[in-house]
mmCIF file of C-alpha atoms in Angstrom:
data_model
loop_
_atom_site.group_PDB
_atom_site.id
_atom_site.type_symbol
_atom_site.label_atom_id
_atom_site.label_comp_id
_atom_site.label_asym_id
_atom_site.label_seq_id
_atom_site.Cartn_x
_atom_site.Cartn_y
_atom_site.Cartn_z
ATOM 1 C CA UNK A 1 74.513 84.546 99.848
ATOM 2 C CA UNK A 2 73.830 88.060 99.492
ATOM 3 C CA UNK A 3 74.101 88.792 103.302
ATOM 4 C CA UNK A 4 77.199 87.175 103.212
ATOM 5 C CA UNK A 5 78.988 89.093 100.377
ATOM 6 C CA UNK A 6 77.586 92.408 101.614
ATOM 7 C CA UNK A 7 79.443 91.109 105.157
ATOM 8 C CA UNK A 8 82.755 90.224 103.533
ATOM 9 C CA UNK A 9 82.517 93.608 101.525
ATOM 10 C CA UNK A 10 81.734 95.301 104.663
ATOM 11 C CA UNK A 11 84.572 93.995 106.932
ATOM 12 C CA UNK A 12 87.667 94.413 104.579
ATOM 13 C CA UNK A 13 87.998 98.740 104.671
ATOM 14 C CA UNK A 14 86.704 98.082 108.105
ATOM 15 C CA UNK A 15 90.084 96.033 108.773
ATOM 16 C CA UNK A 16 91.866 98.356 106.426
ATOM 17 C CA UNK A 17 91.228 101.361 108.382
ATOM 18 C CA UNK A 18 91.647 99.775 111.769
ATOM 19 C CA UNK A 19 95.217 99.123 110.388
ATOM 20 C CA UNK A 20 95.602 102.312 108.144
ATOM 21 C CA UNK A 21 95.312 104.656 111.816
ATOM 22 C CA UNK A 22 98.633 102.938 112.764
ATOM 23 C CA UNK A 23 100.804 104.175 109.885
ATOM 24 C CA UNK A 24 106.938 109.550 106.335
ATOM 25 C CA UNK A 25 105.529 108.118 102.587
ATOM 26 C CA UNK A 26 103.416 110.807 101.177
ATOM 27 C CA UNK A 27 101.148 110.398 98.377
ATOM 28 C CA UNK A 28 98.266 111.044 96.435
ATOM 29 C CA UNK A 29 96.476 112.667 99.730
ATOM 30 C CA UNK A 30 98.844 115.262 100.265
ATOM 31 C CA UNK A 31 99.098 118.305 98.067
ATOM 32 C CA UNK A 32 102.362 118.315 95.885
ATOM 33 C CA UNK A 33 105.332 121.099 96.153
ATOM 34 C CA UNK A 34 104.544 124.006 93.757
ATOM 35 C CA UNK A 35 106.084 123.289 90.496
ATOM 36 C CA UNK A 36 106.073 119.817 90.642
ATOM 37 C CA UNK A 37 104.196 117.022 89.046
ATOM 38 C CA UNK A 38 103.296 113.506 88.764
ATOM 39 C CA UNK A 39 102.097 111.719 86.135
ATOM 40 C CA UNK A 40 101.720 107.558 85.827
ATOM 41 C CA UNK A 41 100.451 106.112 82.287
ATOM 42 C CA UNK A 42 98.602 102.512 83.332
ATOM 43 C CA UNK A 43 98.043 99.966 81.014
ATOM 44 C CA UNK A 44 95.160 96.887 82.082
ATOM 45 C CA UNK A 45 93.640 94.046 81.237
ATOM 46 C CA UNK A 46 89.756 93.223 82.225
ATOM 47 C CA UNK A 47 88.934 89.658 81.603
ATOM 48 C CA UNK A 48 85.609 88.586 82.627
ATOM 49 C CA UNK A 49 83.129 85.486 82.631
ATOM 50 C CA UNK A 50 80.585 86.224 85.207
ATOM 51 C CA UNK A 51 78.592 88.321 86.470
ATOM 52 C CA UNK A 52 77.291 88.906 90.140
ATOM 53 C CA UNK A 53 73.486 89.104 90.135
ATOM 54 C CA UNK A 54 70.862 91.070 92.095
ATOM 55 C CA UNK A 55 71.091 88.952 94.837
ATOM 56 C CA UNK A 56 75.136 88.354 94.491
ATOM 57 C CA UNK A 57 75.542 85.227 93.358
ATOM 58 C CA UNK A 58 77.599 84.503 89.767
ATOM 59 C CA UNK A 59 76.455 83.590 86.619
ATOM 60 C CA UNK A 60 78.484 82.769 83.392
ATOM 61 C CA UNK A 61 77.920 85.368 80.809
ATOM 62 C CA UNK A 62 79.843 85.491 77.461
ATOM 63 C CA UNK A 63 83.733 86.224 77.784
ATOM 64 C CA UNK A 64 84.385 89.788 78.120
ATOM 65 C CA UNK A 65 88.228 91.548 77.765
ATOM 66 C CA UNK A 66 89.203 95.237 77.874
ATOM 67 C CA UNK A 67 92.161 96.799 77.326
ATOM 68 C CA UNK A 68 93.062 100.417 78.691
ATOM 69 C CA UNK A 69 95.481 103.193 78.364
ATOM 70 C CA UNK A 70 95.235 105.732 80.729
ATOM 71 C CA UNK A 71 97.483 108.868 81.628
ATOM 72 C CA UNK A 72 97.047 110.328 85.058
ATOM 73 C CA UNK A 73 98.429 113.157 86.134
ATOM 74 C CA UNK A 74 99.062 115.293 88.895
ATOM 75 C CA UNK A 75 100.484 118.959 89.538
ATOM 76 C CA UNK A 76 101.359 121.082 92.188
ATOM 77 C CA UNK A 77 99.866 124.952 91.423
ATOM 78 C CA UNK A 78 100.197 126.501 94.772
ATOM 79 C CA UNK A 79 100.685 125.089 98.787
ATOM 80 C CA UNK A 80 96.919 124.108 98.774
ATOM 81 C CA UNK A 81 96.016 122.744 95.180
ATOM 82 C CA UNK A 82 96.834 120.133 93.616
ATOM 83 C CA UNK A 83 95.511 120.225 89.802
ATOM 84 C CA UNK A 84 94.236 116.379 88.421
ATOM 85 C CA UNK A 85 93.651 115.697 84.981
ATOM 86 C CA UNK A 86 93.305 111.883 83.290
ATOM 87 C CA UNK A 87 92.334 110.325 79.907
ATOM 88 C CA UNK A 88 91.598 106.816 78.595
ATOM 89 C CA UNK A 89 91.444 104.886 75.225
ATOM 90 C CA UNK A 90 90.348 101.257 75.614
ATOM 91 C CA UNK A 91 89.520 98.222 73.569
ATOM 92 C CA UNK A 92 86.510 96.273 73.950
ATOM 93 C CA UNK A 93 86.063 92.416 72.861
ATOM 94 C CA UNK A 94 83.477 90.139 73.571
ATOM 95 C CA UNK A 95 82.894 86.507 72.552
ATOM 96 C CA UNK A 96 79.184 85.279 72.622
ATOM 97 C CA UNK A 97 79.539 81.832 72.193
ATOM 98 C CA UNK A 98 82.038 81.926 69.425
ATOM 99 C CA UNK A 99 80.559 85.559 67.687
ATOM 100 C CA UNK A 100 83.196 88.151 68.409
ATOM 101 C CA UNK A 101 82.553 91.841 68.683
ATOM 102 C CA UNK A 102 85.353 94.771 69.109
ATOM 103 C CA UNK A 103 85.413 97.802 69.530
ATOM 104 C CA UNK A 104 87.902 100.612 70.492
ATOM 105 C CA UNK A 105 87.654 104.556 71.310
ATOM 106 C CA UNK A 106 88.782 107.292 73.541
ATOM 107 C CA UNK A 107 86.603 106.498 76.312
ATOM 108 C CA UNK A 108 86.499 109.610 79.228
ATOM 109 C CA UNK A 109 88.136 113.183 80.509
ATOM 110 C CA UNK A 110 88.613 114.027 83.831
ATOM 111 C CA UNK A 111 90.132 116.976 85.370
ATOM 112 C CA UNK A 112 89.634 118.326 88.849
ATOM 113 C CA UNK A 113 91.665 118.843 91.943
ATOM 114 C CA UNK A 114 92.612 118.314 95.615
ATOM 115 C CA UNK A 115 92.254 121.503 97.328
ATOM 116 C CA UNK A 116 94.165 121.121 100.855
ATOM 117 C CA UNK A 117 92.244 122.063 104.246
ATOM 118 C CA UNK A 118 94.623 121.544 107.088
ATOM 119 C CA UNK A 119 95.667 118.731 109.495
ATOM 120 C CA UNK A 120 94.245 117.672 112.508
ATOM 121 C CA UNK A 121 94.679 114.911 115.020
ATOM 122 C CA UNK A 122 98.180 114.147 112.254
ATOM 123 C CA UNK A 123 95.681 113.696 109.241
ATOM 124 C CA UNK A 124 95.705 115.721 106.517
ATOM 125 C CA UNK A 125 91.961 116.297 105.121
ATOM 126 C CA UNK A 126 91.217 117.974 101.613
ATOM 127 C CA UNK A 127 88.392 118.253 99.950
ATOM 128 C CA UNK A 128 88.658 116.864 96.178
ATOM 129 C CA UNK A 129 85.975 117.641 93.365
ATOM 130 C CA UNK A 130 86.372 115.707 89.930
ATOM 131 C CA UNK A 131 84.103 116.172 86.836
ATOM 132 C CA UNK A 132 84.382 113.412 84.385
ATOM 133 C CA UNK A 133 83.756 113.670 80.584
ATOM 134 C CA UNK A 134 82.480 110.459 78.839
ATOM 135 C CA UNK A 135 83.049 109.794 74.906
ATOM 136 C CA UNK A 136 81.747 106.344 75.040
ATOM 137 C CA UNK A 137 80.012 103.344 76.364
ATOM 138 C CA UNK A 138 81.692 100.501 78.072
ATOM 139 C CA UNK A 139 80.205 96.745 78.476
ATOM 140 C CA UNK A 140 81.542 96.878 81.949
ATOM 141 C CA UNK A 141 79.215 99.851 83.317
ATOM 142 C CA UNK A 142 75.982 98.569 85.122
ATOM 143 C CA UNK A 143 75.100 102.675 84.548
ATOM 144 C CA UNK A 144 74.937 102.027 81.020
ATOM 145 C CA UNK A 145 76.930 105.393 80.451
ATOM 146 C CA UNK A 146 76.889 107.165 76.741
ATOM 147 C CA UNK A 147 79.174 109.502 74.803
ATOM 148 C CA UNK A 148 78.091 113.036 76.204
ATOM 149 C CA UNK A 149 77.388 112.182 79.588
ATOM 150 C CA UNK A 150 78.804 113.891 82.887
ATOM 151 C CA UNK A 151 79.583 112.769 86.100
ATOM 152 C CA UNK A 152 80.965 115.673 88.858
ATOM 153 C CA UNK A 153 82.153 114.012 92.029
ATOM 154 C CA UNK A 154 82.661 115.350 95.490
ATOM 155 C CA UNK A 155 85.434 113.691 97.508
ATOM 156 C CA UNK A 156 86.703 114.392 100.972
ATOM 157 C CA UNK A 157 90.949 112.485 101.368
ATOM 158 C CA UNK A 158 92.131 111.630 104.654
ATOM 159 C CA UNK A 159 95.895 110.963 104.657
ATOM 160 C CA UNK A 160 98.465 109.813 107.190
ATOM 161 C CA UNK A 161 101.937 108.958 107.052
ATOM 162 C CA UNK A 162 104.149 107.169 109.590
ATOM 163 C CA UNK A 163 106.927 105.382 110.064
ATOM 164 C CA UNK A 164 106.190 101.563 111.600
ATOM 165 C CA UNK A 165 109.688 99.565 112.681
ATOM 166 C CA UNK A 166 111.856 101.666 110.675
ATOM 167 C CA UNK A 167 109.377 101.091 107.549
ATOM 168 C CA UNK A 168 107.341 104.604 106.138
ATOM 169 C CA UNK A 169 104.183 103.880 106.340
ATOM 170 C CA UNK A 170 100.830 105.798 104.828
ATOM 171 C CA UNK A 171 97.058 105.695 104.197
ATOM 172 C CA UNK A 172 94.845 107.848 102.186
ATOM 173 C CA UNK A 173 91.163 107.200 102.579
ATOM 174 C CA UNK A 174 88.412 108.596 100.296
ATOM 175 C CA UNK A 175 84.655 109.144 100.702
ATOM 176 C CA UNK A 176 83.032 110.516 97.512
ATOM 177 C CA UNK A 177 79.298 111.093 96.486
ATOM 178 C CA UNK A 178 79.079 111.283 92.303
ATOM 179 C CA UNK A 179 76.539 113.261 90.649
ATOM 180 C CA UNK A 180 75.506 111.388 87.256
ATOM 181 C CA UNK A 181 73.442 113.133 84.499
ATOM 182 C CA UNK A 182 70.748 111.902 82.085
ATOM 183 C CA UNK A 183 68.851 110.291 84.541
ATOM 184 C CA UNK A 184 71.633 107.953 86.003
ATOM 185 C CA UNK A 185 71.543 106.906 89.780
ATOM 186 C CA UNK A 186 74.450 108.996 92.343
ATOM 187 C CA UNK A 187 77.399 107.112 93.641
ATOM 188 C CA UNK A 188 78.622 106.657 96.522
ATOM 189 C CA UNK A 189 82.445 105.715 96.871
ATOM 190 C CA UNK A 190 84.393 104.370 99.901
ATOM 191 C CA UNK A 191 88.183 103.928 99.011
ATOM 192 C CA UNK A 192 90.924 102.969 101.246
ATOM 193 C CA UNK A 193 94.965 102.913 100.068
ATOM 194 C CA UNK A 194 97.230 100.986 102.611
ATOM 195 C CA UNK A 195 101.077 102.440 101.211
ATOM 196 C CA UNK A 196 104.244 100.644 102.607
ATOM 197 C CA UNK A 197 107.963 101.273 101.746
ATOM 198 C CA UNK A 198 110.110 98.731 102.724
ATOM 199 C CA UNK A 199 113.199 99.903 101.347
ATOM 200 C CA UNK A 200 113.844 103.186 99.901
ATOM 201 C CA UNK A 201 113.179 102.340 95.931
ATOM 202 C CA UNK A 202 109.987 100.080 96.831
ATOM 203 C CA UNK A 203 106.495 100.889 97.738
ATOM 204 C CA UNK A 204 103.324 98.432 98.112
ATOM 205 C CA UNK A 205 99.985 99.407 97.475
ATOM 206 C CA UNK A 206 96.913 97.582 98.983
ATOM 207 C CA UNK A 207 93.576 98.838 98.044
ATOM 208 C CA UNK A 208 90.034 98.305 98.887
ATOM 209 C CA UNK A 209 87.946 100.289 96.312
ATOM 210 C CA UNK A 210 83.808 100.187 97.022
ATOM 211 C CA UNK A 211 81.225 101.721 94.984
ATOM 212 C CA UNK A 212 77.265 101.991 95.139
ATOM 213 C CA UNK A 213 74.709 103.405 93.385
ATOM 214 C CA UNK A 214 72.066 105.810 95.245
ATOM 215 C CA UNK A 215 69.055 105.053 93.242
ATOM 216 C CA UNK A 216 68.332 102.400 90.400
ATOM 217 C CA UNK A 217 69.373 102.111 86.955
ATOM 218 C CA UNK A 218 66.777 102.567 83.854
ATOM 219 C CA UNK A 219 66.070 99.158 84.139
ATOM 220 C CA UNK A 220 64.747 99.331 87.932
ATOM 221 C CA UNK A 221 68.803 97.405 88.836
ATOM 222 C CA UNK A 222 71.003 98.700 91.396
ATOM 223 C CA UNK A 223 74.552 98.000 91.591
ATOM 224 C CA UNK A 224 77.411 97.919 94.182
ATOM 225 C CA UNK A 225 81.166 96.213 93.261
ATOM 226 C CA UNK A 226 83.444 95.523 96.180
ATOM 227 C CA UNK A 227 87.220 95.259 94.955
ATOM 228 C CA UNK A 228 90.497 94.678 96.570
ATOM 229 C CA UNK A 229 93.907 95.266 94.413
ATOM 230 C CA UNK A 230 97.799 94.840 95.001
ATOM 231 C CA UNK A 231 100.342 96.243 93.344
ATOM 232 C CA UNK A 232 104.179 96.778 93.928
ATOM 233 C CA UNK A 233 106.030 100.690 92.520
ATOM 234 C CA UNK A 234 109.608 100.056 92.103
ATOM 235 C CA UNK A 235 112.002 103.650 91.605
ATOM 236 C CA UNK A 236 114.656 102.559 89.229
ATOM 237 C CA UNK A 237 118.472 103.657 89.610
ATOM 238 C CA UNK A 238 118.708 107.560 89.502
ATOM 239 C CA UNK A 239 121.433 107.730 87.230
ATOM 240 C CA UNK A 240 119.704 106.063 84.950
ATOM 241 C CA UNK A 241 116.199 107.103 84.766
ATOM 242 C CA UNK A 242 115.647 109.694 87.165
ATOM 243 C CA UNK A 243 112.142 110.549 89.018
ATOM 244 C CA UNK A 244 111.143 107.264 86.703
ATOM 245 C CA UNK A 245 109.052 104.098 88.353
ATOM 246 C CA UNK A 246 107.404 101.125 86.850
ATOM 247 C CA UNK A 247 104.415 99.120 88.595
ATOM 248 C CA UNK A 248 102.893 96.210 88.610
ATOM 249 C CA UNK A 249 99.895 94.683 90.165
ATOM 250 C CA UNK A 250 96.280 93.035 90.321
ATOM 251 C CA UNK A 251 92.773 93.954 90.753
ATOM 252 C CA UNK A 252 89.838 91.854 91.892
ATOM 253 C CA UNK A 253 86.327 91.968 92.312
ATOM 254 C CA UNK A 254 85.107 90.570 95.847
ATOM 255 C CA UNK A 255 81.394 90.719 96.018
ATOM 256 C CA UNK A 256 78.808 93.126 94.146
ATOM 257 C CA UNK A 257 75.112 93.027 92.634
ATOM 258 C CA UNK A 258 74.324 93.601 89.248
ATOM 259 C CA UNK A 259 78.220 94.055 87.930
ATOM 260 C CA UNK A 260 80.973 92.314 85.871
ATOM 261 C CA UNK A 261 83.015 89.587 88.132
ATOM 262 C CA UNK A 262 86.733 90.478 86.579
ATOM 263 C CA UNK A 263 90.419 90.385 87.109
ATOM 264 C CA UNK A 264 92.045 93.188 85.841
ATOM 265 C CA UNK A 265 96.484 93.023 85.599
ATOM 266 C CA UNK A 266 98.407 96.301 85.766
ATOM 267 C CA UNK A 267 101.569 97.806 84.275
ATOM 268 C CA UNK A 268 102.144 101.179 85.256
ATOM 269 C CA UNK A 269 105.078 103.767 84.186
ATOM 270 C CA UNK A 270 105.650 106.726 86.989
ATOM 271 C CA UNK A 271 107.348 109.892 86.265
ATOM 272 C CA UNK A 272 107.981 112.041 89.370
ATOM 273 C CA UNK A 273 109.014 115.709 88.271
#
């Protein structure tokens, strides 16, 4: 079972990428214009029952929600960088077999940036470092991360747009190792973003997002999670709400060891600037 996720985890970026080289929609790999910004507040849902084991295969574990606020944004300081900076609140609920516990906080800080290197072959790479602030512990962490601690990550973003039959096309790849303090195992992340526009005002996302830990846990546990998520960004009318989009998609775990089994829904509000 276990050989099998890991293969299923392993062959969807593979087909992602293999699909990604083929495809002028430019996004978050590509540095913005001076003076101009992004920034997209997401709301989700985590609901959870299971749990992937050490070996990957489930087991039922008490029911598990979370809700999440979280701004993103994105600005444009000079041709090459591109300052990041996001924040979360969420709500935490769990039912264990009919006793309910809650409870709610601000949750992380991260600011950082994408710092542009040049293109090559029609890619553009950059090199992207992140450090991440956390102010509390979430259930849904195999790291069992605490208020105070500090994760600074180390990303390299390849991006490429196209157009396919008339359609703009892009993909924005990202490799990442993620330094973790206070004794917590490295990361290492593998993401791929598949963007398509088929008509001016509407843009489909398809993700593959991976994550592993280098090293074990405090309790001797590693931990991968393998997800795949789809959303759909749809501009509305100019004269209405200018630069304005709203979102809305799904998340889903695929295959892991030693993490939550969830579905997370998305709303998302864009503001282009």
């Amino acid at each position: 079972m276990q050989q099998l996720s890991s293969c299923r985890a392993a062959i969807l970026p593979a087909a992602l990428a293999v699909l990604l080289w083929a495809g002028d929609a430019q996004a978050g790999g590509w540095p913005l214009e001076p003076g101009t910004g992004e920034v997209i507040v997401s709301f989700t849902r985590l609901s959870a029952d299971e749990r992937f084991e050490s070996d990957g295969t489930k087991r039922w574990t008490s029911h598990y929600t979370k809700l999440e606020v979280s701004p993103y944004a994105e600005y444009g300081l000079t041709n090459w960088l591109t300052l990041i900076g996001e924040a979360a609140w969420s709500r935490q609920e769990t039912d264990f077999f009919g006793t309910e516990y809650a409870d709610e906080d601000f949750t992380r800080l991260k600011a950082g940036g994408r710092i542009s290197l040049g293109d090559w072959e029609e890619t553009r790479f950059s090199f992207q470092p992140l450090a991440t602030l956390h102010l509390a512990s979430t259930s849904d962490d195999p790291s069992a991360t605490r208020s105070g601690d500090m994760d600074i990550e180390l990303g390299l973003v390849l991006a490429r747009s196209d157009t396919v039959w008339n359609m703009e096309m892009f993909s924005v790849q990202e490799i990442a190792w993620n330094y973790r303090d206070r004794g917590r195992p490295a990361e290492a992340r593998a993401d791929v973003t598949l963007g398509a526009k088929p008509w001016a005002s509407t843009m489909l996302l398809l993700k593959s997002l991976n994550t592993t830990a280098l090293g074990p846990t405090d309790v001797g546990d590693s931990y991968t999670a393998n997800k795949v998520a789809l959303s759909l960004v749809q501009a509305l009318p100019e004269d209405l709400a200018p630069g304005v989009s709203l979102e809305v998609g799904m998340e889903r775990t695929i295959a892991g060891q030693n993490t939550v089994d969830g579905t997370t829904w998305r709303l998302g509000l864009w503001y282009r600037f």
